[in-house]
């Protein structure tokens, strides 16, 4: 099977793992394999997982590894094709018409066209990685439109004709799984569910991202975070919160606070929801130290 030129230089999942690591992203074997296959097969990569497990960051690291420009389409409730594809700059068109007086003016020139992420990615083609972030926030209609885009990699601008990608952009989609995505969309992609990292990997991520933190502190914070994630919280801490909690506790420790007090005082970095904080307030010491009640 011919190798997709997209991954020239990356010969296997372990090689992709190492390249991602050089871009400050520590992937596990399953993620390295899924991402490698998506690239090798020329398919979109669909990453699902809870908030904060590293989906968006994985896409950024991939873009960096491939030397591609990251073009991000952040989805939200009510997003429509206009916001995703292109819009005409209506005020500027009006102004041009007024300034032209009786002369003819072409108001469908490039200068009046505002490329939104999907058109931008088509035009950038082989130089782009298109990140379609948090698709679960959009509605079913937008998802159907995405599916069409991912089948053809072309869009039609009625006033201009069809825009096609010379080479396809690499596409990564993410979902926090607040709702189920359409079967047809999932079928088109290589799928991977990202879990929270295991303790060892999360401690390594902390050490990599926060150079001031001692290994012992990283291990302790990772254990505490894992106990927090086992609680029925509204907003369980993601990996970024683990890193920041370790940094914050380290800072307080340098200023004289001891463990576990430094962790306790910095809890607002890990938990950012008043109800979650009051829910665990009476057991905070146990959660931090792991000591039995
Ligand atoms: N595997 C990883 N390697 C390095 N850093 C990670 C990893 N996973 C998560 N992170 C850190 O956690 C932060 C949050 O991840 P993010 O990609 O924003 O989560 P998500 O998009 O899944 O909500 C990132 O900015 C990064 O600092
Ligand atoms: Mg994200």
PDB file of C-alpha atoms in Angstrom, residues 142-152 182 184-186 188:
ATOM      1  CA  UNK A 142     -24.664  21.279  11.029  1.00  0.00           C
ATOM      2  CA  UNK A 143     -23.353  17.755  11.510  1.00  0.00           C
ATOM      3  CA  UNK A 144     -24.979  16.659   8.250  1.00  0.00           C
ATOM      4  CA  UNK A 145     -23.352  19.608   6.529  1.00  0.00           C
ATOM      5  CA  UNK A 146     -19.976  18.598   7.999  1.00  0.00           C
ATOM      6  CA  UNK A 147     -20.426  15.076   6.727  1.00  0.00           C
ATOM      7  CA  UNK A 148     -20.943  16.394   3.222  1.00  0.00           C
ATOM      8  CA  UNK A 149     -17.856  18.570   3.490  1.00  0.00           C
ATOM      9  CA  UNK A 150     -15.792  15.595   4.664  1.00  0.00           C
ATOM     10  CA  UNK A 151     -16.972  13.490   1.713  1.00  0.00           C
ATOM     11  CA  UNK A 152     -16.198  15.966  -1.059  1.00  0.00           C
ATOM     12  CA  UNK A 182     -24.357  10.660  13.975  1.00  0.00           C
ATOM     13  CA  UNK A 184     -22.507   8.267   9.375  1.00  0.00           C
ATOM     14  CA  UNK A 185     -20.072  10.873  10.658  1.00  0.00           C
ATOM     15  CA  UNK A 186     -18.347   8.389  12.945  1.00  0.00           C
ATOM     16  CA  UNK A 188     -16.140   8.300   8.032  1.00  0.00           C
TER      17      UNK A 188
END
